[in-house]
Tab-separated table of C-alpha atoms in Angstrom:
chain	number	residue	atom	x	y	z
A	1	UNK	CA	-28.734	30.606	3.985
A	2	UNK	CA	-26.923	32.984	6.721
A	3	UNK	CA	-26.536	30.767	9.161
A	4	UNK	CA	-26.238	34.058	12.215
A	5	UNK	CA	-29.875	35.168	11.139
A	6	UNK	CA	-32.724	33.413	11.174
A	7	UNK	CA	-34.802	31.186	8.460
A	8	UNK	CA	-36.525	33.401	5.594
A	9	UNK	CA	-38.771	33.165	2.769
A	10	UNK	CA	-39.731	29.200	1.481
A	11	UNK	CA	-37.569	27.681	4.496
A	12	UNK	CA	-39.425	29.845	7.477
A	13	UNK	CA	-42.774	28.715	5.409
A	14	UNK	CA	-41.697	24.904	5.421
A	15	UNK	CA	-40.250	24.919	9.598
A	16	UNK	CA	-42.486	27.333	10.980
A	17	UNK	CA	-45.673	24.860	11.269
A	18	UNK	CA	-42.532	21.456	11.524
A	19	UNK	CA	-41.271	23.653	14.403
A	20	UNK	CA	-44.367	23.727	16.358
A	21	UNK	CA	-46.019	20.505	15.803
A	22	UNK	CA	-42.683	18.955	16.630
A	23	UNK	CA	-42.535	21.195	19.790
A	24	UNK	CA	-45.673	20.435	20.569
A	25	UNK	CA	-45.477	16.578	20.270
A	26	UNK	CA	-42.213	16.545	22.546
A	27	UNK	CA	-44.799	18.580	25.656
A	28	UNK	CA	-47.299	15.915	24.701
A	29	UNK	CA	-44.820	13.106	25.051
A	30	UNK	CA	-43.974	14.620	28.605
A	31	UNK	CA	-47.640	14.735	29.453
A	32	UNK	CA	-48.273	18.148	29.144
A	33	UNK	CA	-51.588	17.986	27.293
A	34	UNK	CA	-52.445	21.297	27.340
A	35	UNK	CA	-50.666	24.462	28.256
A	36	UNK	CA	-52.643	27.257	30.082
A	37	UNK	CA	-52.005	30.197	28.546
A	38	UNK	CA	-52.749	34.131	30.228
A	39	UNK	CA	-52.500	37.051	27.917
A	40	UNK	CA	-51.262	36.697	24.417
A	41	UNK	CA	-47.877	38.343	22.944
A	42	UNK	CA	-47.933	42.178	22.814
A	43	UNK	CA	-47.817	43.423	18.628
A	44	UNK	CA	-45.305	45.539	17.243
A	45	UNK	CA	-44.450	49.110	19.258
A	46	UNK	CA	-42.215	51.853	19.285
A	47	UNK	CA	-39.782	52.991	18.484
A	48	UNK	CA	-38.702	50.185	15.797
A	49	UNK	CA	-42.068	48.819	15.429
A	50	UNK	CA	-40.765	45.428	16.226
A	51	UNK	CA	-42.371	42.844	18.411
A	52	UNK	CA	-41.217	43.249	21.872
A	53	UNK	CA	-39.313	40.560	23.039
A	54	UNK	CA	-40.300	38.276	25.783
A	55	UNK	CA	-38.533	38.443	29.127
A	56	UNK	CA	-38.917	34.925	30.928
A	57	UNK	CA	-38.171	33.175	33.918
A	58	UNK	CA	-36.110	29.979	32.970
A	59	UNK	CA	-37.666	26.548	34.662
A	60	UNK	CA	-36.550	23.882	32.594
A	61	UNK	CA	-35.279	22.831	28.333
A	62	UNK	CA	-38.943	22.204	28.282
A	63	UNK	CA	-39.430	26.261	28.244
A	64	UNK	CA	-38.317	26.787	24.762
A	65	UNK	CA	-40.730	23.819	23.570
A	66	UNK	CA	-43.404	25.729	25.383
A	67	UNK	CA	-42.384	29.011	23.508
A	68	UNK	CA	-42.308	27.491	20.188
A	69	UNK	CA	-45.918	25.825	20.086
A	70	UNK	CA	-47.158	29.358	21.339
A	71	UNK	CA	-45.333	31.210	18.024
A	72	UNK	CA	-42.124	32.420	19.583
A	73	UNK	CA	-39.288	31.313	17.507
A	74	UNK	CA	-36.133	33.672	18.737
A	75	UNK	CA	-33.969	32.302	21.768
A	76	UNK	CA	-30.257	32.938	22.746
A	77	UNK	CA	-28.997	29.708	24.228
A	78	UNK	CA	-26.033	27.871	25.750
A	79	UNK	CA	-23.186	26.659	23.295
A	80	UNK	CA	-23.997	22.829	24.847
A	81	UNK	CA	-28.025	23.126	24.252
A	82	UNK	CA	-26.777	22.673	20.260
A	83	UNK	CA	-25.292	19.151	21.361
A	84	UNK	CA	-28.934	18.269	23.094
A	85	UNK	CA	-30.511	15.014	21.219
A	86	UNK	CA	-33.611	16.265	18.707
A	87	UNK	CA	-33.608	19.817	20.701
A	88	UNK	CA	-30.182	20.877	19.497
A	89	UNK	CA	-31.696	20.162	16.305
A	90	UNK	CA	-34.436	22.134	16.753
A	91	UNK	CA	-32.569	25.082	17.893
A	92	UNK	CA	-30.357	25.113	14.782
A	93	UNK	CA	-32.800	25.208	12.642
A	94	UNK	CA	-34.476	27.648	14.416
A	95	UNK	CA	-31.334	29.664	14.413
A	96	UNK	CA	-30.917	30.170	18.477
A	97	UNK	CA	-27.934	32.523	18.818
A	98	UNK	CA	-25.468	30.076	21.054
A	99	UNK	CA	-23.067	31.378	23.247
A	100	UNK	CA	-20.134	30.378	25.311
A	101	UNK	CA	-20.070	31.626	28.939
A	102	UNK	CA	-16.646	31.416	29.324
A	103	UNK	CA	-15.637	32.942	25.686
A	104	UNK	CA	-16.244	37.026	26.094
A	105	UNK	CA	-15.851	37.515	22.859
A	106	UNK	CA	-18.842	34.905	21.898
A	107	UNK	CA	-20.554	36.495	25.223
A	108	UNK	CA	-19.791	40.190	22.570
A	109	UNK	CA	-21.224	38.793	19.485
A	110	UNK	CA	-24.398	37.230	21.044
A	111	UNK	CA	-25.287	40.493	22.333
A	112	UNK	CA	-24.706	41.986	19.289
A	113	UNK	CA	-27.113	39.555	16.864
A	114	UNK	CA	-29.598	39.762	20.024
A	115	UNK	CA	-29.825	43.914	19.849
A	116	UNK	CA	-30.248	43.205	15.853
A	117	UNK	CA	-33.038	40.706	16.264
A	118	UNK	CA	-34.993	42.864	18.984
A	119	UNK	CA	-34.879	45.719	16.498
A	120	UNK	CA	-35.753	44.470	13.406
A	121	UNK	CA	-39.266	45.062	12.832
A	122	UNK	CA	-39.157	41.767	10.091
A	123	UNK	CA	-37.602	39.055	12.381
A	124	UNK	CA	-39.548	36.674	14.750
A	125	UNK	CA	-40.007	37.677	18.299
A	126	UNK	CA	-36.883	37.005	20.735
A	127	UNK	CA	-37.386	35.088	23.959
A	128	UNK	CA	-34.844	35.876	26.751
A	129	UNK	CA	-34.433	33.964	29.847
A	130	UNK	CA	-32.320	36.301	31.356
A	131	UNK	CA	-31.144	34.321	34.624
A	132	UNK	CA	-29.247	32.925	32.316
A	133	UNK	CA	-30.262	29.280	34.031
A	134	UNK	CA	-32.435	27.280	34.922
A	135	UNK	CA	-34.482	27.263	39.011
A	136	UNK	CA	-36.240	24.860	40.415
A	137	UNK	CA	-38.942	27.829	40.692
A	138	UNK	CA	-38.068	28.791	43.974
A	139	UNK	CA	-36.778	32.429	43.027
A	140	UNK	CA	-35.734	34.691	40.710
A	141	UNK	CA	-31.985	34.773	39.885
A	142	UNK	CA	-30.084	38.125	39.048
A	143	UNK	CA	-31.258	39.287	35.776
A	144	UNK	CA	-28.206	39.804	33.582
A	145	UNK	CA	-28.189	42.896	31.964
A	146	UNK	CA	-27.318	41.786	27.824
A	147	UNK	CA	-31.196	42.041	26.966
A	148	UNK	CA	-32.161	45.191	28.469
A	149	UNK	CA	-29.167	47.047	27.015
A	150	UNK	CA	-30.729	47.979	23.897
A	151	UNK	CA	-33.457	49.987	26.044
A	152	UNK	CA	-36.467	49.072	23.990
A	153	UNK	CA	-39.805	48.179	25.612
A	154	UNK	CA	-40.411	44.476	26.772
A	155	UNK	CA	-42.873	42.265	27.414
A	156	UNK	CA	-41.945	40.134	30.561
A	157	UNK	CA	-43.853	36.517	31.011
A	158	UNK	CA	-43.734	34.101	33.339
A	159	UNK	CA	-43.576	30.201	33.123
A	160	UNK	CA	-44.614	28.131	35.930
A	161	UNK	CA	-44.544	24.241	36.254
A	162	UNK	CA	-47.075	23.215	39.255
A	163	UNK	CA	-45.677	20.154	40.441
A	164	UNK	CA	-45.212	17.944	43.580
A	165	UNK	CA	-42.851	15.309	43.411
A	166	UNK	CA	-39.736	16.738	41.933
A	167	UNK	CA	-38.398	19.615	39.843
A	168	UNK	CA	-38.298	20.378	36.121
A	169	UNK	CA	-34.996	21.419	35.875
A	170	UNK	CA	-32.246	18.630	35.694
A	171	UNK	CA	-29.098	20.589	35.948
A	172	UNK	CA	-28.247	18.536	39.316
A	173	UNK	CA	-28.998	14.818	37.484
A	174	UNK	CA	-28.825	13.249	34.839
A	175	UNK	CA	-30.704	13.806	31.894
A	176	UNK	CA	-31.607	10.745	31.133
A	177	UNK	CA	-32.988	9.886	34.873
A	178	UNK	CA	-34.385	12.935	34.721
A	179	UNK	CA	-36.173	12.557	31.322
A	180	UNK	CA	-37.484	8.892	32.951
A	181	UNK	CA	-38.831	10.728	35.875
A	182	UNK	CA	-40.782	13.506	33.510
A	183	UNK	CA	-42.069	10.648	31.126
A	184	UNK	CA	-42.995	8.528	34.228
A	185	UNK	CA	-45.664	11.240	35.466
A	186	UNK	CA	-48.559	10.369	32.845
A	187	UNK	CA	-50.003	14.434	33.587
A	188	UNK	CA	-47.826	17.297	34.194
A	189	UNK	CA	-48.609	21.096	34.237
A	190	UNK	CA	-47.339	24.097	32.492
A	191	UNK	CA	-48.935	27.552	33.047
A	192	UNK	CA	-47.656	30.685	30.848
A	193	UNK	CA	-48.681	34.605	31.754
A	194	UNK	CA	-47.945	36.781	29.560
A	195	UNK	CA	-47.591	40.661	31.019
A	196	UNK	CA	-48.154	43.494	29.487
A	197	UNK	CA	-45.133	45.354	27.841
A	198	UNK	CA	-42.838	47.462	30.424
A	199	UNK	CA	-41.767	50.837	28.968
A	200	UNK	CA	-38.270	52.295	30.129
A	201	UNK	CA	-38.113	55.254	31.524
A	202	UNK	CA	-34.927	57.320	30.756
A	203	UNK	CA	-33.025	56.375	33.584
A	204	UNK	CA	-33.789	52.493	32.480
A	205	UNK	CA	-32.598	53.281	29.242
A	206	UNK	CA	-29.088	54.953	30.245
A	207	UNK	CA	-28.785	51.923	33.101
A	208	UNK	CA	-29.555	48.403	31.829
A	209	UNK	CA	-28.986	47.275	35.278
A	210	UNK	CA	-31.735	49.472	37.041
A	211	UNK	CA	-33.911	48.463	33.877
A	212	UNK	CA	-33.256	44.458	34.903
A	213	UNK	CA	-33.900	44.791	38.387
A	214	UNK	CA	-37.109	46.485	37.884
A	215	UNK	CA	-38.579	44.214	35.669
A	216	UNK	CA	-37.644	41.671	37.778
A	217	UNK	CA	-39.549	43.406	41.044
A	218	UNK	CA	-42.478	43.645	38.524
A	219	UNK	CA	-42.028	39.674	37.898
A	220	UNK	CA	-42.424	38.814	41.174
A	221	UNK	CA	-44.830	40.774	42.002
A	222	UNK	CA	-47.129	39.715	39.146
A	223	UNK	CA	-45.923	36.053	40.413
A	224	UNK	CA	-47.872	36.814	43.653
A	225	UNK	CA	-51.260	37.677	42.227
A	226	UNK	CA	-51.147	34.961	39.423
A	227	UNK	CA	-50.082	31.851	41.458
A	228	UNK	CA	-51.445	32.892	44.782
A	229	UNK	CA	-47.655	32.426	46.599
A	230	UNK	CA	-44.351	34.768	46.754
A	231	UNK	CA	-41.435	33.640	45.258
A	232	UNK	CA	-38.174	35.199	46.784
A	233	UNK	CA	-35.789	37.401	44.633
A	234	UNK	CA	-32.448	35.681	44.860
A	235	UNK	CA	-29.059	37.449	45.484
A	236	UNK	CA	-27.413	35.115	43.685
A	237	UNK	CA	-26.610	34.424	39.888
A	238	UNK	CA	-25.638	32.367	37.251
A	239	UNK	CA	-21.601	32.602	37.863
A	240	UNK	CA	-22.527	30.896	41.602
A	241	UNK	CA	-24.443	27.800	40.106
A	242	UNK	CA	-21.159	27.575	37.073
A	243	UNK	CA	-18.892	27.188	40.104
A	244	UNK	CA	-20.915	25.182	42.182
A	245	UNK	CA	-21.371	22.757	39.140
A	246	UNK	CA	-17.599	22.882	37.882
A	247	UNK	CA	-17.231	21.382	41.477
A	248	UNK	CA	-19.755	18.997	41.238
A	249	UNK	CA	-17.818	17.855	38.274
A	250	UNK	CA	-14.508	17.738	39.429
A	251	UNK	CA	-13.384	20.438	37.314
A	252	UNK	CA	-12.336	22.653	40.408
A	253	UNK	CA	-11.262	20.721	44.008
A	254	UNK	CA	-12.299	22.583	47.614
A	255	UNK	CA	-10.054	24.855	47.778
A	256	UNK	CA	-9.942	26.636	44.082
A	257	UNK	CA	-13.749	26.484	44.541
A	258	UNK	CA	-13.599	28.436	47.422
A	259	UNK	CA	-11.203	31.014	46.339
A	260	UNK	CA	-13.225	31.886	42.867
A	261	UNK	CA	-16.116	32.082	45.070
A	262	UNK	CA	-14.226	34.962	47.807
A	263	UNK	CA	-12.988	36.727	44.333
A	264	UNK	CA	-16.554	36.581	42.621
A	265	UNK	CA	-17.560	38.495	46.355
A	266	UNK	CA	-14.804	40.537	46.324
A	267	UNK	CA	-16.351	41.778	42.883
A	268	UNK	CA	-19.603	42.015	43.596
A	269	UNK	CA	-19.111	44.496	46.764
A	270	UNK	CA	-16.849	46.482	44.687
A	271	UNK	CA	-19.356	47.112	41.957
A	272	UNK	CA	-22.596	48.194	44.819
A	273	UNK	CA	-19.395	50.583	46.002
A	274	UNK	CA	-18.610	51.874	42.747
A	275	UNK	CA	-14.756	50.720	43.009
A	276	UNK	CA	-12.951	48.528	40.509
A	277	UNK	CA	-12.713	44.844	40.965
A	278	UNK	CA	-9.549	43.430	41.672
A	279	UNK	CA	-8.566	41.334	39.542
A	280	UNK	CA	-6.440	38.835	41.305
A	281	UNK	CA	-7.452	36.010	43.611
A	282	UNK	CA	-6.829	36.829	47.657
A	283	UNK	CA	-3.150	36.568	48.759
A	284	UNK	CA	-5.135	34.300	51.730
A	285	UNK	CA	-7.573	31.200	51.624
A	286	UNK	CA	-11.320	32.078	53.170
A	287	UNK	CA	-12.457	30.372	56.234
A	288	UNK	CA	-16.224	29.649	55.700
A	289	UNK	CA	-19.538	28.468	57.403
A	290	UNK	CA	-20.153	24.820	55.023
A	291	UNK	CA	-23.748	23.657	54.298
A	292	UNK	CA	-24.117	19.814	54.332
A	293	UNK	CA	-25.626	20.028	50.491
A	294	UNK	CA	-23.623	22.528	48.749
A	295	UNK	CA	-19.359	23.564	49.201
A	296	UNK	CA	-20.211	27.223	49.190
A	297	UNK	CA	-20.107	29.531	52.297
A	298	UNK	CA	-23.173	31.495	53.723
A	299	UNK	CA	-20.586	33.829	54.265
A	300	UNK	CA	-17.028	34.572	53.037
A	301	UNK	CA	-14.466	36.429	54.709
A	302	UNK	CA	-10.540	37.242	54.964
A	303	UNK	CA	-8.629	34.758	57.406
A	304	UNK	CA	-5.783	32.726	57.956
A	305	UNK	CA	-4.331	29.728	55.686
A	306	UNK	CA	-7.338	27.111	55.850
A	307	UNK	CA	-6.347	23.832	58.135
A	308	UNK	CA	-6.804	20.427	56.487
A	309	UNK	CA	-9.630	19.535	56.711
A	310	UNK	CA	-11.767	22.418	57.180
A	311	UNK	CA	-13.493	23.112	60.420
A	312	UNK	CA	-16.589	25.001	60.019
A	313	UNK	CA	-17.049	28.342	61.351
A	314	UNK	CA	-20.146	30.560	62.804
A	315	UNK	CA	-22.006	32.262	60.570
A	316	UNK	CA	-21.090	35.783	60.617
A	317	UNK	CA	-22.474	37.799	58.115
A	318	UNK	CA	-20.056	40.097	56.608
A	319	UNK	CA	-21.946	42.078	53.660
A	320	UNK	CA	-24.827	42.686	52.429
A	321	UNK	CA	-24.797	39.794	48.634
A	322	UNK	CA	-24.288	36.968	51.598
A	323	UNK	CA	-26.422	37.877	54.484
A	324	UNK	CA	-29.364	38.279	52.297
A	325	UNK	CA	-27.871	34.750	51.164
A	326	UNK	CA	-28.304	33.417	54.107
A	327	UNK	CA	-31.504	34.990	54.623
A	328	UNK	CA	-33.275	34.027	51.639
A	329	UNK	CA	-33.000	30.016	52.674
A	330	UNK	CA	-32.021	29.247	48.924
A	331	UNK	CA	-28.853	27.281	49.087
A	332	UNK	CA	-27.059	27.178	45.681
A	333	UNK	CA	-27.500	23.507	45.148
A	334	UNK	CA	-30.948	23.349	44.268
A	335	UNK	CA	-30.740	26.408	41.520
């Protein structure tokens, strides 16, 4: 069996129903006894006449169990979800394209089997979570642009966990205290809305980006109507929460922190200008205003050599990715 495509013939017969009765199980386990489902998944369309894939917001692990008892097999995953007790399992079997964050090259070749899959009018349906994390449901993360660059039609969904006492998502714990806390609710909730497909327009099609952000605007706008609430459409993205967590682990100390932080800003307003990045850090440290739950600045900007320790400063908002940081009340620790 090729182990970059996914399982065929006798072995797709044998795991298909295994795959979703095990999925299944595991939600029933958590005390999700039933799963609300809106809509169905759209059938095959132009212009390959392959099933759309499934654009998602991305909750919690428990999404891709959720995806799998409703018949949606195709997923593109981190390379540590193939570690994961009984779900890494899963996923291998199920032939989930895993990719490295930090590895371009693997960041290349994921892309590349993903555009395959979404074309091939014989392969399962592929389910994208294209925050490329997990939320605490709060927001919507910047969509990354890998799944919209092959500029066929869609089909975006959204996933929603009602719950009261704490969050699905366990990037910030433990797994295993959070698993205890998810087994120890004997009912939880999972709601899933499926959309209907979103065709490109030309422009979409030439700029993946454009094509991202809209679908996310439709997201939360569908959000709205369905759940009754608005959910906020984060400036932020996945490379904030990688180096807020590489400092949670130790991996980076205050002031390296800091400084990828100024040079991921620094990159960011020199894309919305159309200028090239630089590609070095700042010759000087950042002076920044400090939250008490999170090391990253509500604003970043140039100043001199930072004293030890590090007073805070004023919040003084000096482009447009932080003050709508600041605005938006959605500090980075609880993505």
């Amino acid at each position: 069996h090729d182990q970059t495509m996914p399982l065929s013939g006798w072995r797709w017969v044998i795991m298909e129903p295994v795959a979703r009765y095990l999925s299944r199980s595991i939600l029933f386990v958590c005390g999700y006894h039933w799963i609300r489902v809106k809509g169905s998944p759209a059938p095959p369309c132009p212009p390959y006449q392959s099933l759309p894939p499934i654009v998602a917001n991305h909750q919690s692990w428990t999404d891709i169990m959720v995806f799998i008892s409703l018949g949606c097999y195709g997923f593109i995953a981190k390379q540590s979800v193939s570690k994961a007790p009984l779900v890494g399992y899963m996923a291998r079997v199920m032939n989930v394209v895993f990719v490295k964050r930090d590895d371009p090259n693997s960041r290349g070749s994921a892309t590349a089997a993903l555009r395959e899959r979404m074309c091939s009018p014989t392969l399962p349906r592929v389910v994208v979570f294209p925050e490329g994390t997990t939320t605490d449901g709060s927001c919507l993360l910047q969509y990354r642009a890998g799944a919209f660059r092959a500029g066929i039609p869609i089909q975006p969904c959204l996933i929603r966990y009602p719950h009261r006492w704490y969050a699905q998502s366990w990037d910030s714990q433990p797994f295993t205290s959070h698993l205890i806390q998810r087994l120890s609710s004997l009912h939880n909730q999972v709601s899933v809305t499926f959309m209907p497909v979103y065709q490109p327009s030309p422009e979409e099609i030439e700029q993946p980006f454009l094509y991202a952000s809209n679908v996310r605007d439709r997201m939360r706008d569908m959000w709205s109507r369905v759940n009754g609430r608005d959910i906020s459409l984060s400036p932020l993205s996945v490379k904030e929460k990688l180096i807020y967590q590489s400092y949670r682990e130790g991996e980076y100390d205050w002031e390296e922190c800091l400084r990828r932080y100024a040079v991921l800003n620094e990159s960011m307003l020199a894309k919305s200008r159309g200028a090239s990045p630089a590609n070095s850090l700042p010759a000087t440290p950042v002076h920044t205003s400090v939250g008490a739950t999170a090391p990253f600045p509500d604003v970043v900007e140039a100043a001199s050599p930072l004293p030890s320790p590090m007073p805070p400063v004023p919040v003084m908002p000096s482009s447009p990715i932080l003050s709508a940081t600041a605005e938006s009340g959605v500090p980075i620790a609880t993505v």
